[in-house]
Amino acid sequence: MRVVICENYAEMSRLAAEEIAAEMKKKKNFVLGLATGSTPVGTYGNLIEMNKQGEIDFTDVKTFNLDEYCGLYPNHDQSFNYFMYMNLFNYINIKNENVHVPFGFATDYDAWCKGYEAAIAEAGGLDLQLLGMGSNGHIGFNEPAEEFAEITHTVELTESTIKDNSRFFAKIEDVPTSAVTMGIGTIMRAKKIVMVVNGANKAKAVKEMINGPVTPSMPASALQNHPDVTVFVEKEAAKEIM
Ligand code: GLP
């Protein structure tokens, strides 16, 4: 695991975007895994700018998002689908048909999740997966659990995640209590992983992810077993590893 400690949020965002752009330039038909949450917003801002400047091209890029709340339609203003259009897709030259965000209103989730895995495989697998991390160490919506989930699946969200994410909703009761997410296995099959983390509230999780045991009770610790992970950590989030 390569850990890059960054001076501030802006530096973290710029370095992560440069790392993604460098990979995108190496390959046509790039398959990019994307994340939501407040942390990657700056990374997306940099990618938008690079696309505007003609440095990177999304024409043949396919994207797959990590997760989505169950029970929110794609056009709901708190859905991750809506977030992705507002923070990235509306501003880059990506084709709509190449965008994939998990669907939070499936009637048969098992079948839907298998289809999502098949679509990723059919695209050639994820070349790069961008990740943020929850304060309890969750990646995607893989919450602390008894085992690492292998494929895309549905999950019940923990109280701490519901509380963390309630800042985006009018009231805590509006936060969905379940979600559909790529599994830890799906994430680990990505050829390269880039994580962005900022804020003092993530410092303990950063330390446990990097130095703690590999355990499903700290989902991000699985990344210790991936051969190509770069974590861009802003100074405050890195204070327990410095
Ligand atoms: C959500 C997403 C995660 C994200 C996390 C952290 O729960 N499912 O993918 O990493 O939030 O969000 P933030 O970056 O806002 O702290």
Short mmCIF file of C-alpha atoms and ligand atoms in Angstrom, two decimals:
data_model
loop_
_atom_site.label_atom_id
_atom_site.label_comp_id
_atom_site.label_asym_id
_atom_site.label_seq_id
_atom_site.Cartn_x
_atom_site.Cartn_y
_atom_site.Cartn_z
CA MET A 1 0.00 0.00 0.00
CA ARG A 2 1.51 3.33 -1.06
CA VAL A 3 0.52 6.10 1.34
CA VAL A 4 0.93 9.71 0.22
CA ILE A 5 0.42 12.29 2.97
CA CYS A 6 -0.91 15.53 1.51
CA GLU A 7 -0.70 19.05 2.90
CA ASN A 8 -4.41 19.77 2.43
CA TYR A 9 -7.63 18.76 0.65
CA ALA A 10 -6.67 20.59 -2.55
CA GLU A 11 -3.35 18.76 -2.82
CA MET A 12 -4.99 15.39 -2.07
CA SER A 13 -7.60 16.03 -4.78
CA ARG A 14 -5.04 17.16 -7.38
CA LEU A 15 -2.67 14.23 -6.79
CA ALA A 16 -5.49 11.67 -6.92
CA ALA A 17 -6.82 13.15 -10.17
CA GLU A 18 -3.32 13.15 -11.69
CA GLU A 19 -2.90 9.48 -10.75
CA ILE A 20 -6.25 8.61 -12.38
CA ALA A 21 -5.48 10.69 -15.47
CA ALA A 22 -2.09 9.03 -15.91
CA GLU A 23 -3.76 5.60 -15.91
CA MET A 24 -6.53 6.72 -18.28
CA LYS A 25 -3.93 7.88 -20.79
CA LYS A 26 -2.33 4.42 -20.91
CA LYS A 27 -5.40 2.59 -22.23
CA LYS A 28 -8.29 3.01 -24.64
CA ASN A 29 -11.69 1.74 -23.38
CA PHE A 30 -10.67 2.45 -19.79
CA VAL A 31 -13.01 1.03 -17.10
CA LEU A 32 -13.21 3.40 -14.16
CA GLY A 33 -14.82 2.63 -10.81
CA LEU A 34 -16.20 5.71 -9.07
CA ALA A 35 -17.15 6.72 -5.55
CA THR A 36 -19.51 9.20 -3.93
CA GLY A 37 -19.29 11.07 -0.61
CA SER A 38 -17.86 14.54 -0.06
CA THR A 39 -14.20 13.46 -0.24
CA PRO A 40 -13.90 12.75 -4.02
CA VAL A 41 -15.67 15.98 -5.06
CA GLY A 42 -12.34 17.83 -5.39
CA THR A 43 -10.85 14.94 -7.37
CA TYR A 44 -13.82 15.18 -9.75
CA GLY A 45 -13.27 18.94 -10.06
CA ASN A 46 -9.71 18.30 -11.21
CA LEU A 47 -10.79 15.60 -13.68
CA ILE A 48 -13.41 17.97 -15.13
CA GLU A 49 -10.75 20.63 -15.63
CA MET A 50 -8.34 18.16 -17.26
CA ASN A 51 -11.14 17.03 -19.58
CA LYS A 52 -11.90 20.66 -20.50
CA GLN A 53 -8.24 21.27 -21.27
CA GLY A 54 -8.24 18.21 -23.54
CA GLU A 55 -5.76 16.37 -21.33
CA ILE A 56 -8.07 13.40 -20.76
CA ASP A 57 -10.90 12.04 -22.88
CA PHE A 58 -13.93 10.13 -21.61
CA THR A 59 -15.34 9.20 -25.05
CA ASP A 60 -14.51 5.51 -24.70
CA VAL A 61 -14.43 5.34 -20.89
CA LYS A 62 -16.94 3.15 -19.07
CA THR A 63 -17.73 3.92 -15.44
CA PHE A 64 -19.15 1.77 -12.67
CA ASN A 65 -20.16 3.31 -9.36
CA LEU A 66 -19.58 1.57 -6.07
CA ASP A 67 -22.97 1.88 -4.48
CA GLU A 68 -26.44 3.39 -4.17
CA TYR A 69 -29.05 3.76 -1.47
CA CYS A 70 -32.02 1.38 -1.67
CA GLY A 71 -35.31 3.20 -2.01
CA LEU A 72 -34.14 6.35 -3.77
CA TYR A 73 -34.99 6.82 -7.44
CA PRO A 74 -32.01 7.77 -9.64
CA ASN A 75 -33.35 11.34 -9.94
CA HIS A 76 -33.72 11.84 -6.14
CA ASP A 77 -31.41 14.68 -5.14
CA GLN A 78 -29.71 12.53 -2.48
CA SER A 79 -29.24 9.49 -4.71
CA PHE A 80 -25.67 8.68 -5.66
CA ASN A 81 -26.77 8.64 -9.30
CA TYR A 82 -27.87 12.29 -9.02
CA PHE A 83 -24.66 13.13 -7.14
CA MET A 84 -22.51 11.70 -9.93
CA TYR A 85 -24.27 13.75 -12.62
CA MET A 86 -24.05 16.93 -10.52
CA ASN A 87 -20.39 16.46 -9.63
CA LEU A 88 -18.90 14.80 -12.71
CA PHE A 89 -20.93 13.34 -15.57
CA ASN A 90 -22.69 16.59 -16.57
CA TYR A 91 -19.33 18.28 -17.10
CA ILE A 92 -17.28 15.70 -19.02
CA ASN A 93 -17.56 14.14 -22.48
CA ILE A 94 -18.76 10.74 -21.27
CA LYS A 95 -21.51 8.88 -23.12
CA ASN A 96 -24.61 8.21 -21.06
CA GLU A 97 -24.70 4.58 -22.13
CA ASN A 98 -21.22 4.09 -20.64
CA VAL A 99 -22.30 5.20 -17.17
CA HIS A 100 -23.33 2.55 -14.62
CA VAL A 101 -24.64 3.38 -11.17
CA PRO A 102 -26.28 0.69 -9.01
CA PHE A 103 -30.06 0.88 -9.08
CA GLY A 104 -31.78 1.41 -5.72
CA PHE A 105 -35.20 0.24 -6.84
CA ALA A 106 -34.63 -3.30 -8.10
CA THR A 107 -37.48 -5.78 -7.63
CA ASP A 108 -35.05 -8.72 -7.57
CA TYR A 109 -31.79 -7.51 -6.02
CA ASP A 110 -30.00 -10.86 -6.30
CA ALA A 111 -30.52 -10.93 -10.05
CA TRP A 112 -29.69 -7.24 -10.35
CA CYS A 113 -26.41 -7.64 -8.41
CA LYS A 114 -25.34 -10.62 -10.54
CA GLY A 115 -26.07 -8.56 -13.64
CA TYR A 116 -23.90 -5.71 -12.34
CA GLU A 117 -20.99 -8.09 -11.74
CA ALA A 118 -21.46 -9.53 -15.23
CA ALA A 119 -21.48 -6.05 -16.78
CA ILE A 120 -18.18 -5.19 -15.04
CA ALA A 121 -16.64 -8.46 -16.23
CA GLU A 122 -17.95 -7.95 -19.76
CA ALA A 123 -16.35 -4.49 -19.85
CA GLY A 124 -13.03 -6.20 -19.08
CA GLY A 125 -12.96 -5.61 -15.32
CA LEU A 126 -12.23 -2.40 -13.42
CA ASP A 127 -8.93 -0.84 -14.50
CA LEU A 128 -9.02 1.53 -11.56
CA GLN A 129 -11.36 1.91 -8.60
CA LEU A 130 -11.56 5.24 -6.78
CA LEU A 131 -12.53 4.96 -3.10
CA GLY A 132 -13.37 7.14 -0.16
CA MET A 133 -13.74 5.66 3.31
CA GLY A 134 -16.41 5.93 5.98
CA SER A 135 -15.32 6.87 9.51
CA ASN A 136 -15.99 3.25 10.56
CA GLY A 137 -13.71 1.94 7.80
CA HIS A 138 -16.43 1.10 5.29
CA ILE A 139 -15.60 1.17 1.58
CA GLY A 140 -18.45 1.44 -0.88
CA PHE A 141 -21.17 0.51 1.59
CA ASN A 142 -19.34 -2.56 2.90
CA GLU A 143 -19.96 -2.04 6.58
CA PRO A 144 -17.98 -3.78 9.37
CA ALA A 145 -19.14 -7.39 9.17
CA GLU A 146 -18.27 -10.95 10.01
CA GLU A 147 -16.91 -11.71 6.56
CA PHE A 148 -15.76 -9.86 3.46
CA ALA A 149 -18.54 -9.86 0.85
CA GLU A 150 -17.38 -11.29 -2.45
CA ILE A 151 -19.74 -9.64 -4.96
CA THR A 152 -22.25 -6.81 -5.36
CA HIS A 153 -24.97 -7.23 -2.73
CA THR A 154 -27.42 -5.39 -0.50
CA VAL A 155 -26.51 -4.27 3.01
CA GLU A 156 -28.16 -2.82 6.09
CA LEU A 157 -26.41 0.42 7.00
CA THR A 158 -24.98 0.83 10.49
CA GLU A 159 -26.19 3.51 12.87
CA SER A 160 -22.87 5.35 12.60
CA THR A 161 -23.09 5.51 8.78
CA ILE A 162 -26.70 6.68 8.90
CA LYS A 163 -25.62 9.38 11.38
CA ASP A 164 -22.55 10.38 9.27
CA ASN A 165 -24.65 10.64 6.10
CA SER A 166 -27.60 12.40 7.74
CA ARG A 167 -25.83 15.73 7.11
CA PHE A 168 -26.98 15.49 3.50
CA PHE A 169 -30.66 14.92 4.38
CA ALA A 170 -33.28 17.21 5.95
CA LYS A 171 -33.62 14.83 8.93
CA ILE A 172 -32.03 11.57 10.04
CA GLU A 173 -35.29 9.63 9.45
CA ASP A 174 -34.94 10.43 5.73
CA VAL A 175 -31.63 8.54 5.41
CA PRO A 176 -32.21 5.16 3.76
CA THR A 177 -31.30 2.24 6.02
CA SER A 178 -30.09 -0.11 3.30
CA ALA A 179 -28.00 0.08 0.16
CA VAL A 180 -26.63 -1.90 -2.75
CA THR A 181 -22.85 -1.99 -3.02
CA MET A 182 -20.00 -3.66 -4.86
CA GLY A 183 -18.50 -6.32 -2.59
CA ILE A 184 -15.01 -6.19 -1.14
CA GLY A 185 -14.22 -8.90 -3.71
CA THR A 186 -15.46 -6.68 -6.56
CA ILE A 187 -13.24 -3.85 -5.31
CA MET A 188 -10.23 -6.14 -4.81
CA ARG A 189 -10.53 -7.39 -8.41
CA ALA A 190 -9.85 -3.84 -9.70
CA LYS A 191 -6.39 -3.70 -11.23
CA LYS A 192 -5.52 -0.50 -9.41
CA ILE A 193 -7.08 1.26 -6.42
CA VAL A 194 -6.84 4.95 -5.53
CA MET A 195 -8.26 6.11 -2.19
CA VAL A 196 -8.79 9.66 -0.97
CA VAL A 197 -9.25 10.39 2.74
CA ASN A 198 -9.48 13.67 4.59
CA GLY A 199 -10.51 15.02 7.97
CA ALA A 200 -9.59 14.28 11.57
CA ASN A 201 -12.70 12.08 11.97
CA LYS A 202 -11.06 9.52 9.65
CA ALA A 203 -7.65 9.43 11.45
CA LYS A 204 -8.39 6.33 13.54
CA ALA A 205 -9.79 4.43 10.54
CA VAL A 206 -6.72 5.39 8.46
CA LYS A 207 -4.41 4.00 11.14
CA GLU A 208 -6.38 0.75 11.45
CA MET A 209 -6.64 0.32 7.67
CA ILE A 210 -2.88 0.62 7.25
CA ASN A 211 -1.42 -0.84 10.45
CA GLY A 212 -4.18 -2.97 11.93
CA PRO A 213 -5.02 -6.61 11.25
CA VAL A 214 -6.85 -7.53 8.04
CA THR A 215 -10.37 -8.12 9.30
CA PRO A 216 -13.93 -7.69 7.99
CA SER A 217 -14.66 -5.65 11.11
CA MET A 218 -12.44 -2.98 9.45
CA PRO A 219 -13.47 -3.42 5.79
CA ALA A 220 -10.77 -1.12 4.34
CA SER A 221 -8.05 -3.30 5.91
CA ALA A 222 -8.67 -5.77 3.02
CA LEU A 223 -6.74 -3.33 0.83
CA GLN A 224 -3.52 -4.42 2.56
CA ASN A 225 -3.77 -7.55 0.39
CA HIS A 226 -4.14 -5.69 -2.92
CA PRO A 227 -0.96 -5.34 -5.00
CA ASP A 228 -1.57 -1.80 -6.27
CA VAL A 229 -3.21 0.63 -3.85
CA THR A 230 -2.36 4.31 -3.44
CA VAL A 231 -3.94 6.20 -0.56
CA PHE A 232 -3.86 9.99 -0.68
CA VAL A 233 -4.31 11.09 2.92
CA GLU A 234 -4.74 14.71 3.91
CA LYS A 235 -2.65 15.74 6.94
CA GLU A 236 -5.46 15.76 9.54
CA ALA A 237 -6.59 12.26 8.54
CA ALA A 238 -2.95 11.13 8.70
CA LYS A 239 -2.26 12.40 12.20
CA GLU A 240 -2.26 8.94 13.78
CA ILE A 241 0.20 7.51 11.25
CA MET A 242 2.76 10.34 11.30
C1 GLP B 1 -20.67 6.95 1.83
C2 GLP B 1 -20.21 6.15 0.61
C3 GLP B 1 -18.73 5.81 0.67
C4 GLP B 1 -17.94 7.01 1.09
C5 GLP B 1 -18.37 7.45 2.45
C6 GLP B 1 -17.56 8.60 3.02
O1 GLP B 1 -21.10 6.17 2.88
N1 GLP B 1 -20.96 4.96 0.46
O2 GLP B 1 -18.33 5.32 -0.60
O3 GLP B 1 -16.55 6.72 1.07
O4 GLP B 1 -19.73 7.86 2.35
O5 GLP B 1 -18.14 9.83 2.71
P1 GLP B 1 -17.41 11.21 2.91
O6 GLP B 1 -16.36 11.27 1.84
O7 GLP B 1 -18.48 12.24 2.71
O8 GLP B 1 -16.82 11.22 4.27
#
